[in-house]
Amino acid sequence: MFNKKKTGKNKILQLQQDEDHKKDLTPKKRKLIIPHEDHKKPPVTQNTTNYNDIDLSKYSNDPLLTSTNNVTFLKQILDDKRHLVSNLDTTISDEDKIIVRMMLSIKNFLPKPDDFHITLTYAQSLDSKIGYRFKKTPISHIETKQMTHFLRYHHDGIVVGYNTFIEDNPNLNLKFYEDTMNFFLKKSNKKIIPIILDPKMKIKNHIKEKTNINLKNNYLNEKGSKAIFVCLESCFEKIDEQWLDVLSVPDEIYYNMHELFRYISERKPIKSFMIEGGASIINHMLEQNEKDEFIDTLIITIAPIFLGDKAVQVSPGINKKLGLRNVEWVKGTTDTVILSKK
Ligand SMILES: NC(=O)C1=CN([C@@H]2O[C@H](COP(=O)(O)OP(=O)(O)OC[C@H]3O[C@@H](n4cnc5c(N)ncnc54)[C@H](OP(=O)(O)O)[C@@H]3O)[C@@H](O)[C@H]2O)C=CC1
Ligand SMILES: Nc1nc(O)c(N)c(N[C@@H]2O[C@H](COP(=O)(O)O)[C@@H](O)[C@H]2O)n1
């Protein structure tokens, strides 16, 4: 049942190394990196497109696809006019088709323009773990990771807790993978606003000690928006940093997640929030959602891996069965995504 080559620590470390080295590789080499892929299978990117495989009419109502000429992109590829499409040297792969299917499935779970909307989304192992401490842990397959970036595209703000900010040094921007994301997002200037829940304003000391902060680099290199650090009013201190704003929130509101996001949306240009973690934030949200159903969409990627008892666990402090409603499952090459809405 367990393939040691594909599960286990070595694989996870390998995936971490893959992730770390991706940016240094040429596009050709990057295509070979397919986390969780069965390496015995021939590479799927070489498949020839069967004209009947893709029904373009399916995409015609998607504002994202139509607004960025992606239907034209797809047509060009299908018509074998690939020379018209920059940076693209393959036909539509099976992986890309899966991604398109995933994107179409999540369309019913996306925020409606201008609606206040809260999405909670994360990737977990079979043992409900979401990562190792101080080690950015890839869990999602490249397809489901791309789906996450597609989701990011549809939200105004992306939220993580302070520990995730410290431990992962995340980018929290829109990243475009080879092939598929080029179809969908390449021409977009959309930027999502990173929001860090930092009640005690620990960022104040962190910036004195650390210079390599991805959120800062992204902002300075125009690869990301200015971050918002959200702190308790009682802990507020002024910070003079170009790449971040601090928003102080009344102490009595801060730990009520529903009220917190409402408070932020009334003061910042953010209507839709995509909360990615970490475990404390997720658990707290699930606990509060039991009484006050404020999570509009819950999207969990489940990868066929175990991370073991040292990893950080999602498990809300509830004492009864908590079921999800309006559930759909989408299957990728290796991962499964569970989608649920209010
Ligand atoms: N697989 C995935 O999809 C994801 C995985 N992760 C992983 O999660 C791990 C971090 O999780 P975890 O350690 O739980 O930390 P979190 O990222 O959840 O941050 C916790 C901190 O956030 C602050 N905080 C603000 N509001 C709240 C609130 N309402 N409830 C709880 N805390 C709040 C607290 O700061 P203070 O202590 O100052 O009060 C708390 O210590 C990392 O290993 C990261 O890799 C993270 C995101 C997604
Ligand atoms: N969807 C998803 N899959 C995984 O495997 C993950 N490890 C995460 N982690 C979250 O993504 C953040 C990193 O974002 P960038 O790629 O740096 O933009 C990380 O901090 C977690 O929030 N998510």
Short mmCIF file of N, CA and C in Angstrom, two decimals, residues 2 17 31 51 59 69 115 141 173 182 184 198 251 274 277 291 301 335:
data_model
loop_
_atom_site.label_atom_id
_atom_site.label_comp_id
_atom_site.label_asym_id
_atom_site.label_seq_id
_atom_site.Cartn_x
_atom_site.Cartn_y
_atom_site.Cartn_z
N PHE A 2 1.93 1.26 0.79
CA PHE A 2 2.77 2.46 0.86
C PHE A 2 3.97 2.32 -0.04
N GLN A 17 13.18 20.57 -1.99
CA GLN A 17 14.31 21.01 -2.81
C GLN A 17 13.84 21.43 -4.19
N LYS A 31 9.60 21.89 -16.50
CA LYS A 31 8.47 21.04 -16.87
C LYS A 31 8.66 19.61 -16.37
N TYR A 51 -8.68 17.17 -30.98
CA TYR A 51 -9.58 18.31 -31.14
C TYR A 51 -10.90 18.10 -30.40
N TYR A 59 -15.85 27.33 -21.97
CA TYR A 59 -15.11 28.46 -21.39
C TYR A 59 -15.72 29.81 -21.72
N ASN A 69 -8.33 36.79 -23.17
CA ASN A 69 -8.10 36.19 -24.49
C ASN A 69 -7.67 34.74 -24.44
N ASP A 115 -19.20 41.15 -3.33
CA ASP A 115 -19.82 40.56 -2.13
C ASP A 115 -18.76 40.37 -1.05
N HIS A 141 -0.24 18.74 -5.07
CA HIS A 141 0.27 18.44 -6.41
C HIS A 141 0.31 19.75 -7.19
N ASN A 173 1.39 35.90 -3.27
CA ASN A 173 1.06 36.65 -4.49
C ASN A 173 0.54 35.65 -5.53
N ASN A 182 -0.03 30.15 -17.63
CA ASN A 182 0.19 31.06 -18.75
C ASN A 182 -1.10 31.25 -19.54
N PHE A 184 -4.08 31.14 -18.39
CA PHE A 184 -5.14 31.80 -17.66
C PHE A 184 -4.80 33.20 -17.15
N ASP A 198 -1.28 39.50 13.17
CA ASP A 198 -0.14 39.62 14.10
C ASP A 198 -0.60 40.45 15.30
N ASP A 251 -9.54 45.46 20.65
CA ASP A 251 -9.24 44.15 21.27
C ASP A 251 -10.48 43.26 21.36
N MET A 274 -9.30 35.28 1.44
CA MET A 274 -8.93 33.87 1.28
C MET A 274 -7.97 33.55 2.42
N GLY A 277 -4.23 29.83 6.40
CA GLY A 277 -3.70 29.12 7.57
C GLY A 277 -2.99 30.07 8.50
N LYS A 291 -20.83 28.04 15.58
CA LYS A 291 -21.92 28.83 16.16
C LYS A 291 -22.41 29.91 15.21
N THR A 301 -7.57 20.79 0.07
CA THR A 301 -6.85 19.84 -0.79
C THR A 301 -6.34 18.71 0.08
N ASP A 335 -4.13 14.30 -5.97
CA ASP A 335 -4.89 14.92 -4.87
C ASP A 335 -6.38 14.89 -5.14
#
